[in-house]
mmCIF file of C-alpha atoms and ligand atoms in Angstrom:
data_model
loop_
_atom_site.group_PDB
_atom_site.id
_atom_site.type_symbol
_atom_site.label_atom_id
_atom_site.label_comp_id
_atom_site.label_asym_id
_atom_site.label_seq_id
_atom_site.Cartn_x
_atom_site.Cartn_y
_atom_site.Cartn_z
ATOM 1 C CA UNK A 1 -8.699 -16.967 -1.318
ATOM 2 C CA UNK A 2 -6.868 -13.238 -1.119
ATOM 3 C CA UNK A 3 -3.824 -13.594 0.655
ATOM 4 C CA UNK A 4 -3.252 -11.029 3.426
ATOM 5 C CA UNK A 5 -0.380 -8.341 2.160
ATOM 6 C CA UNK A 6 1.290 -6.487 5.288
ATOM 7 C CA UNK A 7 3.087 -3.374 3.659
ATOM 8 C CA UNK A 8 5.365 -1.427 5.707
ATOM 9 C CA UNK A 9 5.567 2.257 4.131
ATOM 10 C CA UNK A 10 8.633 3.929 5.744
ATOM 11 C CA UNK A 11 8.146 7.132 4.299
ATOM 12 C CA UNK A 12 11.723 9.467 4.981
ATOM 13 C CA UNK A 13 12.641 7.738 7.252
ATOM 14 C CA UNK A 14 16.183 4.683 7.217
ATOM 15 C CA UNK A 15 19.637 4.724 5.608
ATOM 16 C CA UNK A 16 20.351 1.692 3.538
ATOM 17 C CA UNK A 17 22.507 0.707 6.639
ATOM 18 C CA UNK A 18 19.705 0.998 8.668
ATOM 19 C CA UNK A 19 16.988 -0.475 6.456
ATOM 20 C CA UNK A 20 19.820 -3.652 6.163
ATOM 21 C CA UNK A 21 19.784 -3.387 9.775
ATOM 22 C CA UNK A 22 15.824 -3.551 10.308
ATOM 23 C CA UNK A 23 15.566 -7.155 8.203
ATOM 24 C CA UNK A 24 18.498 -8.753 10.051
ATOM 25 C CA UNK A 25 16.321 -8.048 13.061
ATOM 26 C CA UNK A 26 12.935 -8.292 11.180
ATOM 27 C CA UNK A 27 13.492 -11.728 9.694
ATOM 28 C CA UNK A 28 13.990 -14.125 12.691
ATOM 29 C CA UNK A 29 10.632 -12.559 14.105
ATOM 30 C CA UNK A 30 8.449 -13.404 10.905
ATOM 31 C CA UNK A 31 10.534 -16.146 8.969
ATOM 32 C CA UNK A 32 7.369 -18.968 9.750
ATOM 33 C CA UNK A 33 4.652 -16.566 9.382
ATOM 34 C CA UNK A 34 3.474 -17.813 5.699
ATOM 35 C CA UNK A 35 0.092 -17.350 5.964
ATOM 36 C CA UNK A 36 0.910 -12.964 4.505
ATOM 37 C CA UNK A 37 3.200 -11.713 2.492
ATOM 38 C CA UNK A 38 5.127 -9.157 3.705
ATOM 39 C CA UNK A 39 6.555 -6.301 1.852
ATOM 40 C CA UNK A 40 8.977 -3.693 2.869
ATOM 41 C CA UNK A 41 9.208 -0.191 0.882
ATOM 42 C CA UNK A 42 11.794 2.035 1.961
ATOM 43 C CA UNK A 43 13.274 4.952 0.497
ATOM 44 C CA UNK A 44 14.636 4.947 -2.882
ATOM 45 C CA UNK A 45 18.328 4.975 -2.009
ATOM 46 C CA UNK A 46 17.895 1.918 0.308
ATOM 47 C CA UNK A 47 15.987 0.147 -2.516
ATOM 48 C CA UNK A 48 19.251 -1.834 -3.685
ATOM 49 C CA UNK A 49 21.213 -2.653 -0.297
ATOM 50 C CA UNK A 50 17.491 -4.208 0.886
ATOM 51 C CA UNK A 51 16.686 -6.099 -1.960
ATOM 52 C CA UNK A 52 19.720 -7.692 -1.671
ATOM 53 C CA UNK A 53 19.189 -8.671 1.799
ATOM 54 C CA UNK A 54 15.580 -10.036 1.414
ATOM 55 C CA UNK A 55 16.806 -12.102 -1.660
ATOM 56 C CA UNK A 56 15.900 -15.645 -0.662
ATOM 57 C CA UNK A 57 14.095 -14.740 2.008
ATOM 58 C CA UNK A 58 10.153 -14.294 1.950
ATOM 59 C CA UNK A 59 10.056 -11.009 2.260
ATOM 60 C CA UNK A 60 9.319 -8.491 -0.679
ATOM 61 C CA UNK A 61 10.842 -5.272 -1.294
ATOM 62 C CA UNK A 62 8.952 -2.417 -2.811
ATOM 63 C CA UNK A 63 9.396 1.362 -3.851
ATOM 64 C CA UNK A 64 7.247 4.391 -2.322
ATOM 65 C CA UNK A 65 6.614 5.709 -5.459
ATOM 66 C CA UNK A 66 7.589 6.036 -9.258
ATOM 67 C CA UNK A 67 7.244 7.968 -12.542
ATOM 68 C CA UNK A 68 4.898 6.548 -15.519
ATOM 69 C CA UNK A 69 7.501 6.823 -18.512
ATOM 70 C CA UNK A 70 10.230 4.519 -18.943
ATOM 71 C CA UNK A 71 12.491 7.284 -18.790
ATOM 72 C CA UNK A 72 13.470 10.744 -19.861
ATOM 73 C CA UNK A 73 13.719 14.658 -18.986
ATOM 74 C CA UNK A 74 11.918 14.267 -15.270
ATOM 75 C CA UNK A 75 14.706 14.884 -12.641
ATOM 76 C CA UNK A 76 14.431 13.362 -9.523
ATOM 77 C CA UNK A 77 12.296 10.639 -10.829
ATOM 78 C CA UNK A 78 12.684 6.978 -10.961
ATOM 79 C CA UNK A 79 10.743 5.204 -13.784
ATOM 80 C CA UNK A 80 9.120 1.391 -13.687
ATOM 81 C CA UNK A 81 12.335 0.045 -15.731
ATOM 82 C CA UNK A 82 14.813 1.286 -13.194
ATOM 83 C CA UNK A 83 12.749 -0.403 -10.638
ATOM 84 C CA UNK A 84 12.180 -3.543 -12.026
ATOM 85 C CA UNK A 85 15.970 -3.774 -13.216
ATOM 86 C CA UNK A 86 17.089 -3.301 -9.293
ATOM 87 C CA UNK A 87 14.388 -6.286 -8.316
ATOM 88 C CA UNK A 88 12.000 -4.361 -6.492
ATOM 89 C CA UNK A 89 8.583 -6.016 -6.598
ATOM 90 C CA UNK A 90 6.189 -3.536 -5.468
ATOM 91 C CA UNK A 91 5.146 -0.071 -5.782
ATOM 92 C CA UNK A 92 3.019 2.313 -3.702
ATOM 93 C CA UNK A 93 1.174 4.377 -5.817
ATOM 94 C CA UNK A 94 -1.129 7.395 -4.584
ATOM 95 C CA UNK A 95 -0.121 7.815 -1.308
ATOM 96 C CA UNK A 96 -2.236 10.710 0.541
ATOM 97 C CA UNK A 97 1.278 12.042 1.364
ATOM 98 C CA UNK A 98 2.005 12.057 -2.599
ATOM 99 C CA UNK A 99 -1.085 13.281 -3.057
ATOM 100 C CA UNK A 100 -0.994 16.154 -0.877
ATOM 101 C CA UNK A 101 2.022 17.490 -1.274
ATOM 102 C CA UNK A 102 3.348 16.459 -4.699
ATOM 103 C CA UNK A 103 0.894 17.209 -6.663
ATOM 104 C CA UNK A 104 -0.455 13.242 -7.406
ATOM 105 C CA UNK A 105 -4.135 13.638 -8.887
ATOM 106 C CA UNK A 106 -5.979 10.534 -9.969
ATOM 107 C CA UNK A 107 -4.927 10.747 -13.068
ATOM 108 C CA UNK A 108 -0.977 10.596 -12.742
ATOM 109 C CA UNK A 109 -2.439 7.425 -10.355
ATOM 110 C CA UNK A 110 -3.840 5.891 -13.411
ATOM 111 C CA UNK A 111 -0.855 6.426 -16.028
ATOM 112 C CA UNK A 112 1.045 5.249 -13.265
ATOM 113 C CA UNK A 113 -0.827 2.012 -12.207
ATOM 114 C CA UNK A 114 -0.593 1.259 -15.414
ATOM 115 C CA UNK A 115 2.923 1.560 -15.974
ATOM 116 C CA UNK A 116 3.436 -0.532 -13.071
ATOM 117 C CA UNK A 117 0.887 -3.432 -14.682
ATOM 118 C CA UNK A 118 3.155 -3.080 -17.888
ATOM 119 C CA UNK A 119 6.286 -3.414 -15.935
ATOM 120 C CA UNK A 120 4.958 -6.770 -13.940
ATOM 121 C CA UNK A 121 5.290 -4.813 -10.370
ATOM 122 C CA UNK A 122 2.461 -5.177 -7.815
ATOM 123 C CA UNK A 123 1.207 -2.029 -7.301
ATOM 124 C CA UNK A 124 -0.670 -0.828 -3.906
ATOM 125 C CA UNK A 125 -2.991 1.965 -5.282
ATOM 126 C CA UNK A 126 -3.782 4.576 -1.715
ATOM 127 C CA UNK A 127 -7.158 5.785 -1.765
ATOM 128 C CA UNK A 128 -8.929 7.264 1.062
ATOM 129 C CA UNK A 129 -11.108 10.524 1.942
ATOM 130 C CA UNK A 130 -9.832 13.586 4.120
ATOM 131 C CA UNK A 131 -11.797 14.101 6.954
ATOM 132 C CA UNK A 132 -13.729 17.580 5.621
ATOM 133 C CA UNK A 133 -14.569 14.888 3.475
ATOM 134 C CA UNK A 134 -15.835 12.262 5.671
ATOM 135 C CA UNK A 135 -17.692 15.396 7.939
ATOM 136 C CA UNK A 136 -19.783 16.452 4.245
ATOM 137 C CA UNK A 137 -20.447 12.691 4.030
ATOM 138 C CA UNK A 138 -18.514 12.535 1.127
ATOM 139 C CA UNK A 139 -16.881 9.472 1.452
ATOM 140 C CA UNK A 140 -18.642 7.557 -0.890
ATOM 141 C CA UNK A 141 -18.361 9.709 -3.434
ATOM 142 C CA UNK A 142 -14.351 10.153 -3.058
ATOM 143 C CA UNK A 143 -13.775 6.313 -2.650
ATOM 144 C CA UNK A 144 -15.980 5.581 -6.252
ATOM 145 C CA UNK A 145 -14.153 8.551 -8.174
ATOM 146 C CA UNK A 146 -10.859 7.759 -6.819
ATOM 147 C CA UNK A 147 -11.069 4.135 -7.220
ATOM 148 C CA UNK A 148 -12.701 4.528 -10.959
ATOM 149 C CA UNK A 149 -10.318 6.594 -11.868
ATOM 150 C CA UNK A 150 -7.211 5.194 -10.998
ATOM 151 C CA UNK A 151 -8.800 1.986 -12.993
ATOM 152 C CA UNK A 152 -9.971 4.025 -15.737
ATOM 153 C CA UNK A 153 -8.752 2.020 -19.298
ATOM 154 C CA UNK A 154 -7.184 -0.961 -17.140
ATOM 155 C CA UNK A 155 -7.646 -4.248 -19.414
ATOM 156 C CA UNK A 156 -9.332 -6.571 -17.298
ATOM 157 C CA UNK A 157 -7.359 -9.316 -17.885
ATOM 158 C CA UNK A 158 -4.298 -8.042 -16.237
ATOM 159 C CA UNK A 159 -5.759 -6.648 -13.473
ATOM 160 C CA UNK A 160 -5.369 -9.438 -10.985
ATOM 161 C CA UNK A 161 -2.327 -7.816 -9.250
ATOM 162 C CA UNK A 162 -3.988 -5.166 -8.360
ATOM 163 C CA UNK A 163 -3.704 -4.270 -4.602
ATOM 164 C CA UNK A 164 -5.673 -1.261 -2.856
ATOM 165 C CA UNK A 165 -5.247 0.207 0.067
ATOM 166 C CA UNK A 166 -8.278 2.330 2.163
ATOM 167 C CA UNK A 167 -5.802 4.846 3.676
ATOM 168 C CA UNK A 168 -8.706 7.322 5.623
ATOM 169 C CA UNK A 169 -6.052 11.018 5.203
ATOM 170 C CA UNK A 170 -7.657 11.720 9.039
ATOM 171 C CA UNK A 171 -6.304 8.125 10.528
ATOM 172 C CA UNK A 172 -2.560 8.327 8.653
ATOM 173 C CA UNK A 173 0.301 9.512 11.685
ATOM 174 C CA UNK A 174 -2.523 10.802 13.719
ATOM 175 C CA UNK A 175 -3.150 7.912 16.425
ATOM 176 C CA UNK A 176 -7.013 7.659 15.187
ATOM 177 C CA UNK A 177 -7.605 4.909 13.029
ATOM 178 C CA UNK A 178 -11.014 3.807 11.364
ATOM 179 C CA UNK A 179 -13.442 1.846 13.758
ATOM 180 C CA UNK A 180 -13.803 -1.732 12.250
ATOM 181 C CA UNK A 181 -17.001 -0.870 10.687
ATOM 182 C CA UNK A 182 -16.189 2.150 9.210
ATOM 183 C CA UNK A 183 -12.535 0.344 7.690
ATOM 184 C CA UNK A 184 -15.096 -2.377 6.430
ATOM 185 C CA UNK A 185 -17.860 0.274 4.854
ATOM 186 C CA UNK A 186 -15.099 1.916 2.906
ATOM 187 C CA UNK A 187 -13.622 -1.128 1.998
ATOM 188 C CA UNK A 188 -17.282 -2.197 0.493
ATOM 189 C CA UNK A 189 -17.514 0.477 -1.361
ATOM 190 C CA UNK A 190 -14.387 0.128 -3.144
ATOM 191 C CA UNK A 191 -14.657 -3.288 -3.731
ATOM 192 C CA UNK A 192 -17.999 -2.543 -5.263
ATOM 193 C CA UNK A 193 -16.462 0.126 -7.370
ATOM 194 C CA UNK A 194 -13.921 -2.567 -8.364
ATOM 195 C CA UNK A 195 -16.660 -4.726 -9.770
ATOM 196 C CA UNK A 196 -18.110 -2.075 -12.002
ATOM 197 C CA UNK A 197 -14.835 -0.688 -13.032
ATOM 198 C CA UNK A 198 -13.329 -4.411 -13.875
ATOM 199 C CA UNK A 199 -15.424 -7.393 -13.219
ATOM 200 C CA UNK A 200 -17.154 -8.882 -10.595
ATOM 201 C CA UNK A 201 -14.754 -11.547 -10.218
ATOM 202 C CA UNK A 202 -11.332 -9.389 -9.824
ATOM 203 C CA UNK A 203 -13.768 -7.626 -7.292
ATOM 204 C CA UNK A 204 -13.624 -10.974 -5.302
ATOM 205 C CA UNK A 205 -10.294 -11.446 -5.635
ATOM 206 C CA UNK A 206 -8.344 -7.960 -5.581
ATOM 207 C CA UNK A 207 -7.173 -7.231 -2.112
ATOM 208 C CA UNK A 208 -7.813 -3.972 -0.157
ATOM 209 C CA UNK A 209 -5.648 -3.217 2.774
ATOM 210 C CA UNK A 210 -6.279 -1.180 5.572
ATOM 211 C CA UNK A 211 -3.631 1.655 6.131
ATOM 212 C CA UNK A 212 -4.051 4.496 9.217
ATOM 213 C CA UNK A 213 -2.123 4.037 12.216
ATOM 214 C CA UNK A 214 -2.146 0.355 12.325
ATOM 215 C CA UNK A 215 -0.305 -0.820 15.713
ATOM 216 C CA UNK A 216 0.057 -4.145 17.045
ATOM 217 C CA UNK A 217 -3.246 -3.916 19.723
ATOM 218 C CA UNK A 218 -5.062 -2.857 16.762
ATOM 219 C CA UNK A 219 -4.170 -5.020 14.166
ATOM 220 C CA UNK A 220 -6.250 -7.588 14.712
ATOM 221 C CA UNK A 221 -9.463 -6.257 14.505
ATOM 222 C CA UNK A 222 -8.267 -3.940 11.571
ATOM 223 C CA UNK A 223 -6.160 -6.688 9.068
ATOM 224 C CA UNK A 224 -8.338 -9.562 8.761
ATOM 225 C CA UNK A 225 -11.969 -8.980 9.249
ATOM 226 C CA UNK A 226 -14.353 -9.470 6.159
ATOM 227 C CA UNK A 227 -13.282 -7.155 3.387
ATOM 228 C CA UNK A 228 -9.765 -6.479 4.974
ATOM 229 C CA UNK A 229 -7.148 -8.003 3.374
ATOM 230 C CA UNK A 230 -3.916 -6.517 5.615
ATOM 231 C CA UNK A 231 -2.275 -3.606 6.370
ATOM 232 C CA UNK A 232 -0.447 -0.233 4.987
ATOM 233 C CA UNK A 233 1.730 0.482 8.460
ATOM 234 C CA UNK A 234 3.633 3.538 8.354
ATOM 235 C CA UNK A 235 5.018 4.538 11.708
ATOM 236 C CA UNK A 236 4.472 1.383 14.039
ATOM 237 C CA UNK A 237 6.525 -0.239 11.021
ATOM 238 C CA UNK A 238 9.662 1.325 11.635
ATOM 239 C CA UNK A 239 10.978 -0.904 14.700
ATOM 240 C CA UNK A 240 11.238 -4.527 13.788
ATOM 241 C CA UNK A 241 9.302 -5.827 16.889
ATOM 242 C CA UNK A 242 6.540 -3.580 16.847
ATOM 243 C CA UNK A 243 6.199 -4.618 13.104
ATOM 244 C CA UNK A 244 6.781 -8.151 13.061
ATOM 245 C CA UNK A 245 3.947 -8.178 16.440
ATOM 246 C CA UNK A 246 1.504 -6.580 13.749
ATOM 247 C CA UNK A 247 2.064 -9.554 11.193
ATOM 248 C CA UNK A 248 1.779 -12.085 14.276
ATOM 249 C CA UNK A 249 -1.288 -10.320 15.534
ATOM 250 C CA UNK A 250 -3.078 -10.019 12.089
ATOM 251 C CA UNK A 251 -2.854 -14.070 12.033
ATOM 252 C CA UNK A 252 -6.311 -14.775 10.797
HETATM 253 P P1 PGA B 1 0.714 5.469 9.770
HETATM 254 O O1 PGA B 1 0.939 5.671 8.200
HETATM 255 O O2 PGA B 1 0.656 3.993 10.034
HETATM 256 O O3 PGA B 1 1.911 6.123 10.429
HETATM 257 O O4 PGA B 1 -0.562 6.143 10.115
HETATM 258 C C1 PGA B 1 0.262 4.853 7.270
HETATM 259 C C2 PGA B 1 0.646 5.261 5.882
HETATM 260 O O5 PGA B 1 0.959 6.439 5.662
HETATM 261 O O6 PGA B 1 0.653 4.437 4.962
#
C-alpha cells in the first residue's frame, strides 16, 4: 500500500510570519484527513518558525532544495546536516525551476538524493520533460535518463524512501496540466525505470506524485488514479483553503 504524499512547493513565495500564519489556518481544515501525508516546504528562512508550528501536528515540513556536502566553501547553500538539525523532514530535489535556472543537471540530482538518503530525509526527486520535448516525442527517453540517473549507485536497500514526482516543465504555473492518461503514461514509465534501476519490488512500492498545476477541480482525477500516488502543488498551495480542498478532494 503507497500512501498518498500531498507536497505543497511554495517556491519564493511566504515570510516565516506568514508561513506560521498559513498552518494556523491550514490545520483545522486537514487535522482528520489521515488517509495522506501532507508536507509543507517553504522557503529556507521560514524552515524553523514552521517546523515549530507543525511539531505535534501531522503535518511535515520540508526544504525546496539543498547542497550534497555536509558543509563547506558553497555560499548561499544549506547542506543535509543543517536541515536535519532544524527538523525538517523532507527535501525537494530537482525541481524544473532548479533545473532551469540554477544550473541542477542529473547528476548534482544524484549526489544530492543521496545525501538526503544518508541524512534520513525523504526526498521528492522532480522529473519531467519540457514540452519541445514532449512535441519530438521524447518523453520516454527524458523520463528513463532522468529517472536512471538520479538513481544511478543508489543501494537498493535504502531506497524505500524514495519519492518521485512527474512534474511535465509545460503543465508547472501554466494552467495546463497533464490529461489523466498522459500523468499515468509518464508515471509508467518511471515506475518501470524504477524497477530496472532498483528492484521490482521498490518499483511497487516507491511513490510518484503528480506535480503541474494541480487545483482542487482537478485533483481528483490527477492524485489518486492507478500509478498516482499525490500531488506536487505549487501555486493553488499557497492559500490554505484552496490547499486543504486539494487534500479533501484527492480522498481516494
Ligand atoms: P504549479 O507548480 O502547481 O504552480 O504548477 C508545481 C510545482 O512547481 O511543483
Amino acid at each position: 500500500m503507497r500512501k498518498l504524499l500531498i507536497a505543497a512547493n511554495w517556491k519564493m513565495y511566504k515570510t516565516p510570519t506568514e508561513s506560521t500564519a498559513f498552518l494556523t489556518s491550514f490545520f483545522p481544515l486537514i487535522k482528520n484527513d489521515t488517509f495522506a501525508e501532507i508536507v509543507l516546504c517553504p522557503a529556507m528562512p521560514c524552515l524553523p518558525a514552521l517546523v515549530d508550528a507543525a511539531r505535534a501536528k501531522p503535518v511535515f515540513v520540508g526544504a525546496q532544495n539543498m547542497h550534497w556536502k555536509n558543509e563547506g566553501a558553497f555560499t548561499g547553500e544549506t547542506s543535509p546536516v543543517m536541515l536535519s538539525a532544524i527538523g525538517a523532514t523532507h527535501v525537494l530535489i530537482g525541481h524544473s525551476e532548479r533545473r532551469q535556472y540554477f544550473n541542477e543537471t542529473d547528476t548534482t540530482v544524484n549526489l544530492k538524493l543521496k545525501a538526503a538518503l544518508a541524512h534520513s530525509l525523504i526526498p521528492i526527486v522532480c522529473v519531467g520533460e519540457k514540452l519541445e520535448e514532449r512535441e519530438a516525442g521524447l518523453t520516454r527517453n527524458v523520463l528513463e535518463l532522468q529517472t536512471s540517473i538520479a538513481l544511478e549507485g543508489i543501494d537498493s536497500a535504502i531506497a524505500a524512501p524514495i519519492v518521485f514526482a512527474y512534474e511535465p516543465v509545460w503543465a508547472i504555473g501554466t494552467g495546463r496540466t497533464a490529461t489523466p492518461e498522459i500523468a499515468e503514461d509518464a508515471h509508467k514509465i518511471i515506475r518501470a525505470q524504477i524497477g530496472k534501476s532498483l528492484t521490482p519490488a521498490l518499483a511497487t512500492s516507491i511513490r510518484i506524485l503528480y506535480g503541474g498545476s494541480v487545483k482542487p477541480d482537478n485533483a481528483k482525477s490527477l492524485c489518486c488514479i492507478g500509478d498516482i500516488d499525490g500531488a506536487l502543488v505549487g501555486g493553488a498551495s499557497l492559500n490554505p483553503q484552496s490547499f486543504a480542498e486539494i487534500v479533501h478532494n484527492a480522498k481516494p
